[in-house]
Coordinates of C-alpha atoms and ligand atoms in Angstrom, one line a residue:
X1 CA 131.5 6.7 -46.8
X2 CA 129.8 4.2 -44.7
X3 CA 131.4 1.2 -47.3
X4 CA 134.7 3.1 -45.8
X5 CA 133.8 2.7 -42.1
X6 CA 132.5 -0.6 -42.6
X7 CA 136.0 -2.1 -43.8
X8 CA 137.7 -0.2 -41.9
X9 CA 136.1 -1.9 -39.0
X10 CA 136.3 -5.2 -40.6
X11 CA 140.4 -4.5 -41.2
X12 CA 140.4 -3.6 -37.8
X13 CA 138.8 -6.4 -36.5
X14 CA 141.6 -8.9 -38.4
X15 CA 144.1 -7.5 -37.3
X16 CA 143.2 -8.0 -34.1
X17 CA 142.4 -11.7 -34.4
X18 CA 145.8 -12.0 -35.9
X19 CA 147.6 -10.0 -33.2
X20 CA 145.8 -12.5 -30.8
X21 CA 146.7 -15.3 -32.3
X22 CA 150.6 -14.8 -32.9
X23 CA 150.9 -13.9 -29.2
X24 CA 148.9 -17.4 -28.5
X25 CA 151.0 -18.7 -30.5
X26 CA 154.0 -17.1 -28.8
X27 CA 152.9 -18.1 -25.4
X28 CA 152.8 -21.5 -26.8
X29 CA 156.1 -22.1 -28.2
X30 CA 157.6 -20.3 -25.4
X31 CA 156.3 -23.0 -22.7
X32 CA 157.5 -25.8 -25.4
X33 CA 160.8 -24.1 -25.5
X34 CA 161.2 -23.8 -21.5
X35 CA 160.4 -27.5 -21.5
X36 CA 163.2 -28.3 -24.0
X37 CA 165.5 -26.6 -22.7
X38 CA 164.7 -28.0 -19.0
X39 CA 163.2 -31.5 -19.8
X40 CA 160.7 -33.1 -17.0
X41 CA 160.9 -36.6 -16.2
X42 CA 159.0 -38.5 -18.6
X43 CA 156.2 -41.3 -17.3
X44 CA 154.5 -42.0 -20.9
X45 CA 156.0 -42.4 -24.2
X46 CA 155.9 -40.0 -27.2
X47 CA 157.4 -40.2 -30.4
X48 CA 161.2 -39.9 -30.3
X49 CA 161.4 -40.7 -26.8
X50 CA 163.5 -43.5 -26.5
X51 CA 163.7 -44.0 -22.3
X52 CA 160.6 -43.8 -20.5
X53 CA 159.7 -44.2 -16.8
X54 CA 156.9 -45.0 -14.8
X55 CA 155.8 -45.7 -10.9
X56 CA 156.6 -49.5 -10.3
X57 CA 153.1 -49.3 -8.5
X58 CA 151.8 -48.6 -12.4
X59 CA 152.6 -51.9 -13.5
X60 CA 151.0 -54.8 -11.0
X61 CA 151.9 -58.5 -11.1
X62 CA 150.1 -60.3 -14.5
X63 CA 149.3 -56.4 -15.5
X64 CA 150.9 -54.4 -18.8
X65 CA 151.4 -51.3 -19.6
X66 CA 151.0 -49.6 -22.9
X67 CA 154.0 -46.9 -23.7
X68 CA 155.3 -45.4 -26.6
X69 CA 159.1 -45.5 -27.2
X70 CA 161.0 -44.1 -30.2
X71 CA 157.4 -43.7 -31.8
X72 CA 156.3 -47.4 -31.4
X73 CA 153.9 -49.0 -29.2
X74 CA 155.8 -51.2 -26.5
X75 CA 154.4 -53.4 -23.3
X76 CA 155.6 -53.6 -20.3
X77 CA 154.9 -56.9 -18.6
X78 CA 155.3 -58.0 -14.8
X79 CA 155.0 -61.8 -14.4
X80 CA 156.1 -63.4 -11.5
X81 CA 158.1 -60.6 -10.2
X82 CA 160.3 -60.6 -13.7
X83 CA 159.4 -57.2 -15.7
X84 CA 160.0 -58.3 -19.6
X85 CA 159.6 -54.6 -21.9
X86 CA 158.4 -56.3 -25.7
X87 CA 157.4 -54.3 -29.4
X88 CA 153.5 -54.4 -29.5
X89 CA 154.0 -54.4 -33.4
X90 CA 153.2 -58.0 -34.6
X91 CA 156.4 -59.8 -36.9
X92 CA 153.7 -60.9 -39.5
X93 CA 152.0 -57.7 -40.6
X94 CA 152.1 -55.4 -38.2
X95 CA 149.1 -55.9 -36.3
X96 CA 149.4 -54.6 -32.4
X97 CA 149.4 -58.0 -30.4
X98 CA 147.6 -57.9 -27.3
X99 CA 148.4 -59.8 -23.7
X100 CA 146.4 -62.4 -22.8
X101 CA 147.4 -62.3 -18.4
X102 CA 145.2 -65.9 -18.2
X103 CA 147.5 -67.7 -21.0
X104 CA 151.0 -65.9 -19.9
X105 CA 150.9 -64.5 -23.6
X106 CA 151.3 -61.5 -26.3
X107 CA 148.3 -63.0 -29.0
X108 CA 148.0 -60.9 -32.4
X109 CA 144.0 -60.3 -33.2
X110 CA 144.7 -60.2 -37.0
X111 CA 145.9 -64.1 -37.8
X112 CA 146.1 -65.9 -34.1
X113 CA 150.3 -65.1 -33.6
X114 CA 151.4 -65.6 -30.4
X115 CA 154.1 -65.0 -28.3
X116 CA 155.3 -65.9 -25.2
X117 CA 156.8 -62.9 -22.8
X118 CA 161.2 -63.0 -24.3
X119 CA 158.9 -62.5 -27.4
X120 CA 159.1 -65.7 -29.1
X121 CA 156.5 -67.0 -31.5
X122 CA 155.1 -70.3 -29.8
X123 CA 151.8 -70.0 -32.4
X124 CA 151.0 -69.1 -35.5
X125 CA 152.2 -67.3 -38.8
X126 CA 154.8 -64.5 -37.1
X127 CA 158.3 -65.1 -38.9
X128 CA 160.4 -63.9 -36.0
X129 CA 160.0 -62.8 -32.2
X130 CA 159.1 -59.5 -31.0
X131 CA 161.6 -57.3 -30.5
X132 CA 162.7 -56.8 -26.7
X133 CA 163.6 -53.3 -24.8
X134 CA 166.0 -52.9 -21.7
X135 CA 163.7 -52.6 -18.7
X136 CA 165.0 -52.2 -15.3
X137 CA 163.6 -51.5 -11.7
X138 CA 165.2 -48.3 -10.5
X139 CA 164.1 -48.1 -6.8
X140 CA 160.4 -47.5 -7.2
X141 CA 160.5 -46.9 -11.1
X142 CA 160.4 -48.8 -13.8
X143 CA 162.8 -47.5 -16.3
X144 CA 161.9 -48.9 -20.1
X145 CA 164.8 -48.1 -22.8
Ligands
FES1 S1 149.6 -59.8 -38.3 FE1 149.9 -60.8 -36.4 S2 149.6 -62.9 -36.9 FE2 149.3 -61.9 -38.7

């Protein structure tokens, strides 16, 4: 008889934590579904995203900024007052390049390719230039994609 009590405490008890978590899990999707249906404005990249934007004051002059559009890892560069948007993914192997403010340049750790900021190789093994991105200034944004 107690063996009976005992799992029926036990069932009890799991179906609980179940119930619990199917209406966390409810809660959940239900904010993910609200913010489908009525998108924010997006400042950082996540995969499938393929337009970003971000507070001009985010991005000072000789700074980058990391993003993420379409899933891959893109830099935002403001030189001289010129904002140039280049794939961080290296044309030799795939190696994410890095910027160098000091020499003006996008230099991969893995084998020394370098770039200069439209993304052509001035340096090293790379085969091609880095892929470039539409970037605009929209008022006080910068829009990337
Ligand atoms: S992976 Fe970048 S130079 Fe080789």
């Amino acid at each position: 008889m107690e063996d009976v009590t005992r799992r029926n405490f036990l069932t009890a008890t799991i179906n609980i934590l179940i119930g619990l978590w199917a209406a966390t899990a409810a809660v959940l999707s239900g904010f993910a579904g609200v913010r489908y249906i009525w998108p924010t404005e997006k400042t950082a990249g996540s995969p499938g995203e393929d337009r970003i934007s971000f507070p001009a004051s985010d991005l000072p002059d000789g700074g980058m900024k990391k993003v993420v559009i379409g899933g891959k890892p893109v830099g935002i560069v403001r030189s001289n007052d010129k904002i140039y948007a280049l794939s961080l993914i290296c044309t030799h192997l795939g190696c994410i390049v890095n910027w160098h403010p000091e020499q003006n340049r996008l230099i991969c750790p893995c084998h020394a390719g370098t770039y200069d900021l439209n993304g052509a190789v001035v340096a090293g093994p790379p085969p091609r230039p880095l892929p470039s991105y539409d970037v605009r200034l929209s008022g006080d944004k910068v829009v990337v994609g």
